[in-house]
Amino acid sequence: MTHPEWENEIAAYLLGSLEESESGAFEAHLQECAQCRAEYERLRVASDSLSLAAEQYAAPPAIGERVMSIVRSEAELLQAATADQPTNGPKRRWRRPGWFGGTPALAVGALATALVVAGLAIAGAFSGANGSRTIAAQVTVPGASAALRVQDGRGQLIVAHMAQPPAGRIYEVWLQRPGQAPQPTTALFGVTHSGGADVVVPGTLKGVQRVLVTDEPLGGSLKPTRTPVIVVPA
Amino acid sequence: MRGPASSLSSLRKLADEDLMPLVRRGEASAFEVIFERHSGVAFSLAYRMCGQRALAEDVIQEAFLSLWRTGARYDRRRGSVRSWVLAIVHNRAVDALRSGASRRLRHEDESATEQLEAPVRTEVEVARRDEAREIREALDALPREQSRVIELAYFGGFTHTEIADMLETPIGTVKGRMRLGLEKLRVNLDQAAEVAT
């Protein structure tokens, strides 16, 4: 694409009318072209103003209550998950025999990797006013934390400061019942730029001993192929 | 120790840019102040784009929760918190509009009259409404073919290809009108600002 053609993309990009692939290519060009960046900043003043052009209303009060209820609940969960997390404490040994009851070969490798776990977070559980129970997770990723909120037998996993899964992989949630191998769920997730995720654990937690998270190839696996990065004693 | 109410009132004295580091640390009260300040303008944009109250509510709920969970992405060097909030709302609304079901809902709902509350008449809200009116006037002052492509793209969530098809106009012409329109809008806004001062 010639420079004048790129320049013609600027307004379309600012108005959000480029296709996703075109936006990506334009952003890459913008990184390299000071002339386009200057023009982009000049026109951005106008495109930004459009967001304020609408007839002004107050947001319906119910939406504020809904949003703040979720935010406060997540803030509590994160506080609970990070409360007892050692910042520079000694590394702990972490033994979880029976994670992979049905797959002994994998269990050997998993235990070998899991014997020394950096930044392991161990916290307790607490009950919320609405009958929910919050259980802090054990997380192997340094600096990360997670908690499982259980209400009416259903679980919601809140993750914070978690590293992105390795390239070409995705986090997968597993449910493990006593004496059984972890069962896959349909919950596959990545994390936001800041390492956050809010994942509904599919199905009921009745009879579930642990909720696990591993990183798996995109599309998920039927059996865990890696050591869990998150373990919650459900 | 300060109680939650006094804590909130002291947070209300802080600028958005000073609240964001607290939001990043997971302080719900700091986020509440951000929500109080920008939910009105966010809802107004979402409603203008979606044309349906329920959908607009969904859009701003998703946008603010995304903001809460990704506060670390905010970079003050790239603009104000309000611009950042509105950019997230715009992106979410475009996603909603580009899904077939939302577009159908929007058309079904266009004739419905919905009761929406005007903002409380505080000084800030009056200024917000005046600013909105000035921008609408600057937009209305554009040649029709330029304001139309801008409105279809920005508020309608249509891609330039869809707009070209709709208007039976070459894509290059559509992009050219967008550029000329934004350029002229910038000039109109500058002139309006000069008159105001």
GROMACS .gro file of C-alpha atoms in nm:
model
  431
    1MET     CA    1   0.000   0.000   0.000
    2THR     CA    2   0.133   0.346  -0.088
    3HIS     CA    3   0.161   0.626   0.166
    4PRO     CA    4  -0.144   0.821   0.035
    5GLU     CA    5  -0.343   0.498   0.058
    6TRP     CA    6  -0.237   0.452   0.420
    7GLU     CA    7  -0.336   0.812   0.489
    8ASN     CA    8  -0.680   0.738   0.352
    9GLU     CA    9  -0.714   0.459   0.609
   10ILE     CA   10  -0.671   0.694   0.907
   11ALA     CA   11  -1.027   0.829   0.924
   12ALA     CA   12  -1.178   0.487   0.853
   13TYR     CA   13  -0.969   0.344   1.137
   14LEU     CA   14  -1.063   0.622   1.379
   15LEU     CA   15  -1.432   0.569   1.300
   16GLY     CA   16  -1.396   0.195   1.366
   17SER     CA   17  -1.499   0.101   1.013
   18LEU     CA   18  -1.198  -0.108   0.909
   19GLU     CA   19  -1.222  -0.485   0.915
   20GLU     CA   20  -1.022  -0.649   1.194
   21SER     CA   21  -0.739  -0.760   0.964
   22GLU     CA   22  -0.719  -0.412   0.810
   23SER     CA   23  -0.705  -0.252   1.156
   24GLY     CA   24  -0.413  -0.477   1.252
   25ALA     CA   25  -0.220  -0.384   0.938
   26PHE     CA   26  -0.292  -0.015   0.990
   27GLU     CA   27  -0.178  -0.027   1.355
   28ALA     CA   28   0.148  -0.188   1.243
   29HIS     CA   29   0.198   0.088   0.985
   30LEU     CA   30   0.120   0.354   1.244
   31GLN     CA   31   0.405   0.226   1.460
   32GLU     CA   32   0.649   0.289   1.177
   33CYS     CA   33   0.518   0.607   1.012
   34ALA     CA   34   0.559   0.937   1.200
   35GLN     CA   35   0.369   1.126   0.929
   36CYS     CA   36   0.061   0.904   0.968
   37ARG     CA   37   0.088   0.923   1.347
   38ALA     CA   38   0.079   1.303   1.333
   39GLU     CA   39  -0.225   1.297   1.103
   40TYR     CA   40  -0.390   1.035   1.325
   41GLU     CA   41  -0.349   1.254   1.634
   42ARG     CA   42  -0.484   1.557   1.446
   43LEU     CA   43  -0.800   1.377   1.330
   44ARG     CA   44  -0.843   1.193   1.660
   45VAL     CA   45  -0.960   1.518   1.818
   46ALA     CA   46  -1.261   1.509   1.586
   47SER     CA   47  -1.336   1.137   1.615
   48ASP     CA   48  -1.308   1.146   1.996
   49SER     CA   49  -1.562   1.428   2.004
   50LEU     CA   50  -1.821   1.205   1.836
   51SER     CA   51  -1.846   0.994   2.151
   52LEU     CA   52  -1.983   1.301   2.329
   53ALA     CA   53  -2.228   1.405   2.059
   54ALA     CA   54  -2.517   1.183   2.166
   55GLU     CA   55  -2.827   1.323   2.338
   56GLN     CA   56  -2.735   1.303   2.707
   57TYR     CA   57  -2.920   1.081   2.954
   58ALA     CA   58  -2.851   0.957   3.303
   59ALA     CA   59  -2.755   0.591   3.326
   60PRO     CA   60  -3.047   0.390   3.469
   61PRO     CA   61  -2.981   0.345   3.845
   62ALA     CA   62  -3.026  -0.032   3.823
   63ILE     CA   63  -2.723  -0.066   3.598
   64GLY     CA   64  -2.503   0.104   3.857
   65GLU     CA   65  -2.629  -0.129   4.127
   66ARG     CA   66  -2.565  -0.432   3.906
   67VAL     CA   67  -2.214  -0.328   3.807
   68MET     CA   68  -2.110  -0.225   4.158
   69SER     CA   69  -2.248  -0.544   4.309
   70ILE     CA   70  -2.024  -0.751   4.078
   71VAL     CA   71  -1.726  -0.521   4.133
   72ARG     CA   72  -1.754  -0.531   4.513
   73SER     CA   73  -1.792  -0.907   4.507
   74GLU     CA   74  -1.483  -0.948   4.289
   75ALA     CA   75  -1.285  -0.705   4.502
   76GLU     CA   76  -1.368  -0.917   4.808
   77LEU     CA   77  -1.266  -1.234   4.629
   78LEU     CA   78  -0.936  -1.089   4.522
   79GLN     CA   79  -0.872  -0.958   4.868
   80ALA     CA   80  -0.940  -1.302   5.011
   81ALA     CA   81  -0.719  -1.469   4.753
   82THR     CA   82  -0.425  -1.238   4.812
   83ALA     CA   83  -0.459  -1.189   5.188
   84ASP     CA   84  -0.225  -1.468   5.293
   85GLN     CA   85  -0.010  -1.480   4.983
   86PRO     CA   86   0.360  -1.471   5.074
   87THR     CA   87   0.541  -1.202   4.881
   88ASN     CA   88   0.903  -1.301   4.936
   89GLY     CA   89   0.855  -1.600   5.159
   90PRO     CA   90   1.034  -1.931   5.132
   91LYS     CA   91   0.938  -2.167   4.857
   92ARG     CA   92   0.707  -2.442   4.976
   93ARG     CA   93   0.687  -2.804   4.889
   94TRP     CA   94   0.353  -2.893   4.745
   95ARG     CA   95   0.235  -3.252   4.744
   96ARG     CA   96  -0.092  -3.346   4.585
   97PRO     CA   97  -0.094  -3.724   4.542
   98GLY     CA   98  -0.388  -3.851   4.347
   99TRP     CA   99  -0.438  -3.554   4.117
  100PHE     CA  100  -0.414  -3.782   3.819
  101GLY     CA  101  -0.559  -4.100   3.966
  102GLY     CA  102  -0.631  -4.254   3.627
  103THR     CA  103  -0.305  -4.157   3.462
  104PRO     CA  104  -0.011  -4.279   3.670
  105ALA     CA  105   0.258  -4.197   3.413
  106LEU     CA  106   0.144  -3.840   3.400
  107ALA     CA  107   0.117  -3.826   3.778
  108VAL     CA  108   0.488  -3.906   3.816
  109GLY     CA  109   0.586  -3.618   3.590
  110ALA     CA  110   0.334  -3.388   3.751
  111LEU     CA  111   0.457  -3.456   4.101
  112ALA     CA  112   0.818  -3.417   3.998
  113THR     CA  113   0.739  -3.073   3.862
  114ALA     CA  114   0.513  -2.979   4.148
  115LEU     CA  115   0.746  -3.066   4.434
  116VAL     CA  116   0.893  -2.719   4.434
  117VAL     CA  117   0.639  -2.455   4.354
  118ALA     CA  118   0.730  -2.089   4.343
  119GLY     CA  119   0.498  -1.829   4.489
  120LEU     CA  120   0.244  -2.082   4.608
  121ALA     CA  121  -0.058  -1.909   4.755
  122ILE     CA  122  -0.238  -2.084   5.034
  123ALA     CA  123  -0.535  -1.921   5.196
  124GLY     CA  124  -0.847  -2.034   5.369
  125ALA     CA  125  -1.216  -2.008   5.288
  126PHE     CA  126  -1.478  -1.764   5.403
  127SER     CA  127  -1.853  -1.737   5.376
  128GLY     CA  128  -2.031  -1.446   5.215
  129ALA     CA  129  -2.349  -1.282   5.336
  130ASN     CA  130  -2.549  -1.423   5.044
  131GLY     CA  131  -2.477  -1.786   5.133
  132SER     CA  132  -2.183  -1.810   4.898
  133ARG     CA  133  -1.853  -1.961   5.003
  134THR     CA  134  -1.519  -1.839   4.878
  135ILE     CA  135  -1.221  -2.071   4.864
  136ALA     CA  136  -0.875  -1.942   4.794
  137ALA     CA  137  -0.682  -2.141   4.536
  138GLN     CA  138  -0.332  -2.273   4.531
  139VAL     CA  139  -0.157  -2.109   4.239
  140THR     CA  140   0.184  -2.204   4.107
  141VAL     CA  141   0.245  -1.893   3.900
  142PRO     CA  142   0.446  -1.637   4.100
  143GLY     CA  143   0.242  -1.326   4.179
  144ALA     CA  144  -0.087  -1.475   4.057
  145SER     CA  145  -0.388  -1.548   4.273
  146ALA     CA  146  -0.725  -1.713   4.229
  147ALA     CA  147  -1.036  -1.793   4.428
  148LEU     CA  148  -1.342  -2.006   4.371
  149ARG     CA  149  -1.679  -1.869   4.471
  150VAL     CA  150  -1.933  -2.144   4.531
  151GLN     CA  151  -2.302  -2.074   4.553
  152ASP     CA  152  -2.588  -2.323   4.523
  153GLY     CA  153  -2.341  -2.590   4.413
  154ARG     CA  154  -2.211  -2.379   4.121
  155GLY     CA  155  -1.863  -2.235   4.096
  156GLN     CA  156  -1.707  -1.919   3.959
  157LEU     CA  157  -1.331  -1.894   3.934
  158ILE     CA  158  -1.178  -1.548   3.969
  159VAL     CA  159  -0.818  -1.518   3.858
  160ALA     CA  160  -0.584  -1.222   3.899
  161HIS     CA  161  -0.233  -1.134   3.784
  162MET     CA  162  -0.202  -1.461   3.595
  163ALA     CA  163   0.048  -1.503   3.313
  164GLN     CA  164  -0.089  -1.557   2.963
  165PRO     CA  165  -0.091  -1.926   2.867
  166PRO     CA  166   0.210  -2.022   2.651
  167ALA     CA  167   0.176  -1.952   2.276
  168GLY     CA  168  -0.070  -2.191   2.110
  169ARG     CA  169  -0.218  -2.301   2.442
  170ILE     CA  170  -0.519  -2.210   2.652
  171TYR     CA  171  -0.619  -2.261   3.014
  172GLU     CA  172  -0.865  -2.546   3.074
  173VAL     CA  173  -1.074  -2.610   3.386
  174TRP     CA  174  -1.098  -2.967   3.520
  175LEU     CA  175  -1.315  -3.124   3.787
  176GLN     CA  176  -1.174  -3.407   3.994
  177ARG     CA  177  -1.382  -3.641   4.207
  178PRO     CA  178  -1.229  -3.865   4.476
  179GLY     CA  179  -1.035  -4.156   4.329
  180GLN     CA  180  -1.099  -4.044   3.972
  181ALA     CA  181  -0.893  -3.879   3.703
  182PRO     CA  182  -0.969  -3.511   3.637
  183GLN     CA  183  -1.261  -3.471   3.399
  184PRO     CA  184  -1.243  -3.203   3.129
  185THR     CA  185  -1.496  -2.921   3.121
  186THR     CA  186  -1.592  -2.688   2.839
  187ALA     CA  187  -1.438  -2.395   3.027
  188LEU     CA  188  -1.136  -2.281   2.824
  189PHE     CA  189  -1.001  -1.936   2.893
  190GLY     CA  190  -0.724  -1.686   2.842
  191VAL     CA  191  -0.652  -1.392   3.069
  192THR     CA  192  -0.673  -1.020   3.011
  193HIS     CA  193  -0.372  -0.798   2.962
  194SER     CA  194  -0.357  -0.749   3.339
  195GLY     CA  195  -0.390  -1.124   3.403
  196GLY     CA  196  -0.755  -1.128   3.506
  197ALA     CA  197  -1.022  -1.383   3.423
  198ASP     CA  198  -1.370  -1.457   3.549
  199VAL     CA  199  -1.472  -1.809   3.458
  200VAL     CA  200  -1.798  -1.987   3.526
  201VAL     CA  201  -1.720  -2.349   3.613
  202PRO     CA  202  -1.962  -2.562   3.408
  203GLY     CA  203  -2.190  -2.806   3.587
  204THR     CA  204  -2.238  -2.876   3.953
  205LEU     CA  205  -1.959  -2.906   4.208
  206LYS     CA  206  -2.146  -3.178   4.395
  207GLY     CA  207  -1.899  -3.456   4.482
  208VAL     CA  208  -1.609  -3.264   4.331
  209GLN     CA  209  -1.291  -3.279   4.537
  210ARG     CA  210  -1.080  -3.035   4.340
  211VAL     CA  211  -1.113  -2.783   4.064
  212LEU     CA  212  -0.795  -2.769   3.857
  213VAL     CA  213  -0.662  -2.551   3.579
  214THR     CA  214  -0.389  -2.656   3.336
  215ASP     CA  215  -0.266  -2.504   3.013
  216GLU     CA  216  -0.357  -2.718   2.715
  217PRO     CA  217  -0.341  -2.700   2.336
  218LEU     CA  218  -0.601  -2.467   2.182
  219GLY     CA  219  -0.935  -2.647   2.178
  220GLY     CA  220  -0.856  -2.821   2.507
  221SER     CA  221  -0.758  -3.178   2.595
  222LEU     CA  222  -0.943  -3.483   2.719
  223LYS     CA  223  -0.667  -3.557   2.974
  224PRO     CA  224  -0.439  -3.303   3.140
  225THR     CA  225  -0.106  -3.279   2.962
  226ARG     CA  226   0.057  -3.038   3.208
  227THR     CA  227   0.085  -2.987   3.581
  228PRO     CA  228  -0.203  -2.778   3.718
  229VAL     CA  229  -0.131  -2.411   3.764
  230ILE     CA  230  -0.438  -2.361   3.982
  231VAL     CA  231  -0.582  -2.607   4.233
  232VAL     CA  232  -0.887  -2.539   4.445
  233PRO     CA  233  -0.998  -2.787   4.711
  234ALA     CA  234  -1.372  -2.770   4.645
  235MET     CA  235  -1.010   0.444   6.050
  236ARG     CA  236  -1.226   0.605   5.785
  237GLY     CA  237  -1.564   0.454   5.709
  238PRO     CA  238  -1.673   0.364   5.357
  239ALA     CA  239  -1.885   0.682   5.319
  240SER     CA  240  -1.607   0.925   5.411
  241SER     CA  241  -1.368   0.722   5.205
  242LEU     CA  242  -1.594   0.762   4.904
  243SER     CA  243  -1.628   1.135   4.963
  244SER     CA  244  -1.251   1.179   4.980
  245LEU     CA  245  -1.209   0.972   4.665
  246ARG     CA  246  -1.456   1.201   4.488
  247LYS     CA  247  -1.205   1.483   4.530
  248LEU     CA  248  -0.943   1.297   4.326
  249ALA     CA  249  -0.894   1.335   3.953
  250ASP     CA  250  -0.970   1.036   3.731
  251GLU     CA  251  -0.602   0.987   3.661
  252ASP     CA  252  -0.531   0.959   4.033
  253LEU     CA  253  -0.814   0.712   4.084
  254MET     CA  254  -0.692   0.470   3.819
  255PRO     CA  255  -0.391   0.339   4.018
  256LEU     CA  256  -0.638   0.260   4.300
  257VAL     CA  257  -0.869   0.082   4.056
  258ARG     CA  258  -0.570  -0.119   3.937
  259ARG     CA  259  -0.512  -0.228   4.297
  260GLY     CA  260  -0.869  -0.357   4.314
  261GLU     CA  261  -1.026  -0.075   4.518
  262ALA     CA  262  -1.397  -0.097   4.444
  263SER     CA  263  -1.471   0.251   4.588
  264ALA     CA  264  -1.230   0.418   4.347
  265PHE     CA  265  -1.400   0.238   4.063
  266GLU     CA  266  -1.738   0.351   4.194
  267VAL     CA  267  -1.631   0.715   4.157
  268ILE     CA  268  -1.517   0.651   3.799
  269PHE     CA  269  -1.853   0.486   3.731
  270GLU     CA  270  -2.046   0.777   3.884
  271ARG     CA  271  -1.860   1.026   3.668
  272HIS     CA  272  -1.878   0.851   3.334
  273SER     CA  273  -2.175   0.614   3.334
  274GLY     CA  274  -2.409   0.885   3.203
  275VAL     CA  275  -2.204   0.976   2.900
  276ALA     CA  276  -2.126   0.608   2.843
  277PHE     CA  277  -2.494   0.512   2.852
  278SER     CA  278  -2.583   0.802   2.622
  279LEU     CA  279  -2.329   0.687   2.363
  280ALA     CA  280  -2.440   0.324   2.390
  281TYR     CA  281  -2.806   0.422   2.357
  282ARG     CA  282  -2.733   0.645   2.057
  283MET     CA  283  -2.560   0.353   1.889
  284CYS     CA  284  -2.788   0.065   1.989
  285GLY     CA  285  -3.120   0.250   1.992
  286GLN     CA  286  -3.246   0.016   2.260
  287ARG     CA  287  -3.224   0.065   2.633
  288ALA     CA  288  -3.172  -0.300   2.731
  289LEU     CA  289  -2.892  -0.344   2.480
  290ALA     CA  290  -2.732  -0.015   2.583
  291GLU     CA  291  -2.740  -0.131   2.946
  292ASP     CA  292  -2.572  -0.460   2.850
  293VAL     CA  293  -2.308  -0.271   2.656
  294ILE     CA  294  -2.214  -0.037   2.940
  295GLN     CA  295  -2.223  -0.317   3.195
  296GLU     CA  296  -1.976  -0.518   2.986
  297ALA     CA  297  -1.767  -0.211   2.916
  298PHE     CA  298  -1.733  -0.104   3.279
  299LEU     CA  299  -1.665  -0.457   3.401
  300SER     CA  300  -1.398  -0.489   3.134
  301LEU     CA  301  -1.256  -0.157   3.254
  302TRP     CA  302  -1.254  -0.282   3.614
  303ARG     CA  303  -1.078  -0.601   3.517
  304THR     CA  304  -0.827  -0.443   3.280
  305GLY     CA  305  -0.754  -0.115   3.455
  306ALA     CA  306  -0.386  -0.177   3.401
  307ARG     CA  307  -0.431  -0.102   3.033
  308TYR     CA  308  -0.507   0.262   3.094
  309ASP     CA  309  -0.219   0.486   2.991
  310ARG     CA  310  -0.265   0.853   3.082
  311ARG     CA  311  -0.024   0.959   2.807
  312ARG     CA  312  -0.275   0.842   2.547
  313GLY     CA  313  -0.570   1.048   2.666
  314SER     CA  314  -0.821   1.106   2.942
  315VAL     CA  315  -1.000   0.837   3.138
  316ARG     CA  316  -1.327   0.956   2.983
  317SER     CA  317  -1.193   0.903   2.630
  318TRP     CA  318  -1.068   0.560   2.731
  319VAL     CA  319  -1.404   0.465   2.883
  320LEU     CA  320  -1.590   0.587   2.576
  321ALA     CA  321  -1.355   0.402   2.342
  322ILE     CA  322  -1.432   0.079   2.529
  323VAL     CA  323  -1.806   0.151   2.518
  324HIS     CA  324  -1.784   0.226   2.145
  325ASN     CA  325  -1.599  -0.098   2.074
  326ARG     CA  326  -1.849  -0.300   2.277
  327ALA     CA  327  -2.143  -0.133   2.106
  328VAL     CA  328  -1.992  -0.199   1.762
  329ASP     CA  329  -1.952  -0.566   1.857
  330ALA     CA  330  -2.316  -0.576   1.967
  331LEU     CA  331  -2.434  -0.403   1.651
  332ARG     CA  332  -2.237  -0.635   1.426
  333SER     CA  333  -2.408  -0.940   1.572
  334GLY     CA  334  -2.717  -1.023   1.366
  335ALA     CA  335  -2.948  -1.063   1.664
  336SER     CA  336  -2.869  -0.718   1.798
  337ARG     CA  337  -2.933  -0.555   1.464
  338ARG     CA  338  -3.269  -0.731   1.442
  339LEU     CA  339  -3.358  -0.619   1.793
  340ARG     CA  340  -3.256  -0.265   1.708
  341HIS     CA  341  -3.487  -0.251   1.407
  342GLU     CA  342  -3.775  -0.404   1.602
  343ASP     CA  343  -3.723  -0.152   1.875
  344GLU     CA  344  -3.680   0.162   1.669
  345SER     CA  345  -4.044   0.258   1.689
  346ALA     CA  346  -4.070   0.195   2.063
  347THR     CA  347  -4.073   0.494   2.292
  348GLU     CA  348  -3.852   0.444   2.593
  349GLN     CA  349  -3.854   0.648   2.906
  350LEU     CA  350  -3.505   0.767   2.979
  351GLU     CA  351  -3.401   1.001   3.252
  352ALA     CA  352  -3.231   1.330   3.173
  353PRO     CA  353  -2.919   1.388   3.378
  354VAL     CA  354  -2.959   1.573   3.706
  355ARG     CA  355  -2.905   1.944   3.642
  356THR     CA  356  -2.571   1.982   3.814
  357GLU     CA  357  -2.315   2.223   3.674
  358VAL     CA  358  -2.115   1.932   3.535
  359GLU     CA  359  -2.418   1.779   3.366
  360VAL     CA  360  -2.527   2.108   3.214
  361ALA     CA  361  -2.177   2.149   3.070
  362ARG     CA  362  -2.196   1.792   2.936
  363ARG     CA  363  -2.525   1.864   2.757
  364ASP     CA  364  -2.393   2.192   2.614
  365GLU     CA  365  -2.082   2.019   2.488
  366ALA     CA  366  -2.293   1.746   2.325
  367ARG     CA  367  -2.511   2.008   2.156
  368GLU     CA  368  -2.209   2.195   2.020
  369ILE     CA  369  -2.061   1.878   1.874
  370ARG     CA  370  -2.396   1.785   1.714
  371GLU     CA  371  -2.414   2.130   1.558
  372ALA     CA  372  -2.059   2.095   1.423
  373LEU     CA  373  -2.153   1.754   1.281
  374ASP     CA  374  -2.475   1.887   1.127
  375ALA     CA  375  -2.275   2.162   0.957
  376LEU     CA  376  -2.084   1.907   0.747
  377PRO     CA  377  -2.186   1.837   0.388
  378ARG     CA  378  -2.453   1.566   0.402
  379GLU     CA  379  -2.247   1.301   0.221
  380GLN     CA  380  -1.968   1.344   0.478
  381SER     CA  381  -2.184   1.342   0.791
  382ARG     CA  382  -2.370   1.039   0.658
  383VAL     CA  383  -2.062   0.817   0.620
  384ILE     CA  384  -1.935   0.932   0.961
  385GLU     CA  385  -2.266   0.853   1.131
  386LEU     CA  386  -2.302   0.516   0.959
  387ALA     CA  387  -1.948   0.419   1.057
  388TYR     CA  388  -1.922   0.561   1.407
  389PHE     CA  389  -2.276   0.534   1.541
  390GLY     CA  390  -2.403   0.257   1.312
  391GLY     CA  391  -2.103   0.028   1.352
  392PHE     CA  392  -2.094  -0.043   0.978
  393THR     CA  393  -1.767  -0.124   0.803
  394HIS     CA  394  -1.652   0.090   0.510
  395THR     CA  395  -1.734  -0.201   0.277
  396GLU     CA  396  -2.092  -0.218   0.407
  397ILE     CA  397  -2.128   0.158   0.375
  398ALA     CA  398  -1.998   0.149   0.018
  399ASP     CA  399  -2.255  -0.120  -0.066
  400MET     CA  400  -2.535   0.067   0.109
  401LEU     CA  401  -2.463   0.395  -0.067
  402GLU     CA  402  -2.359   0.227  -0.394
  403THR     CA  403  -2.040   0.429  -0.381
  404PRO     CA  404  -1.678   0.316  -0.436
  405ILE     CA  405  -1.489   0.227  -0.117
  406GLY     CA  406  -1.221   0.487  -0.196
  407THR     CA  407  -1.486   0.758  -0.212
  408VAL     CA  408  -1.634   0.647   0.121
  409LYS     CA  409  -1.292   0.662   0.287
  410GLY     CA  410  -1.222   0.999   0.129
  411ARG     CA  411  -1.550   1.139   0.262
  412MET     CA  412  -1.469   1.008   0.606
  413ARG     CA  413  -1.136   1.184   0.603
  414LEU     CA  414  -1.272   1.512   0.467
  415GLY     CA  415  -1.560   1.494   0.717
  416LEU     CA  416  -1.334   1.446   1.018
  417GLU     CA  417  -1.106   1.721   0.894
  418LYS     CA  418  -1.397   1.963   0.857
  419LEU     CA  419  -1.545   1.856   1.191
  420ARG     CA  420  -1.215   1.940   1.360
  421VAL     CA  421  -1.219   2.286   1.200
  422ASN     CA  422  -1.584   2.341   1.299
  423LEU     CA  423  -1.508   2.244   1.660
  424ASP     CA  424  -1.205   2.476   1.670
  425GLN     CA  425  -1.420   2.762   1.543
  426ALA     CA  426  -1.692   2.688   1.797
  427ALA     CA  427  -1.430   2.690   2.073
  428GLU     CA  428  -1.294   3.026   1.952
  429VAL     CA  429  -1.642   3.177   1.951
  430ALA     CA  430  -1.701   3.047   2.303
  431THR     CA  431  -1.385   3.214   2.432
   0.00000   0.00000   0.00000
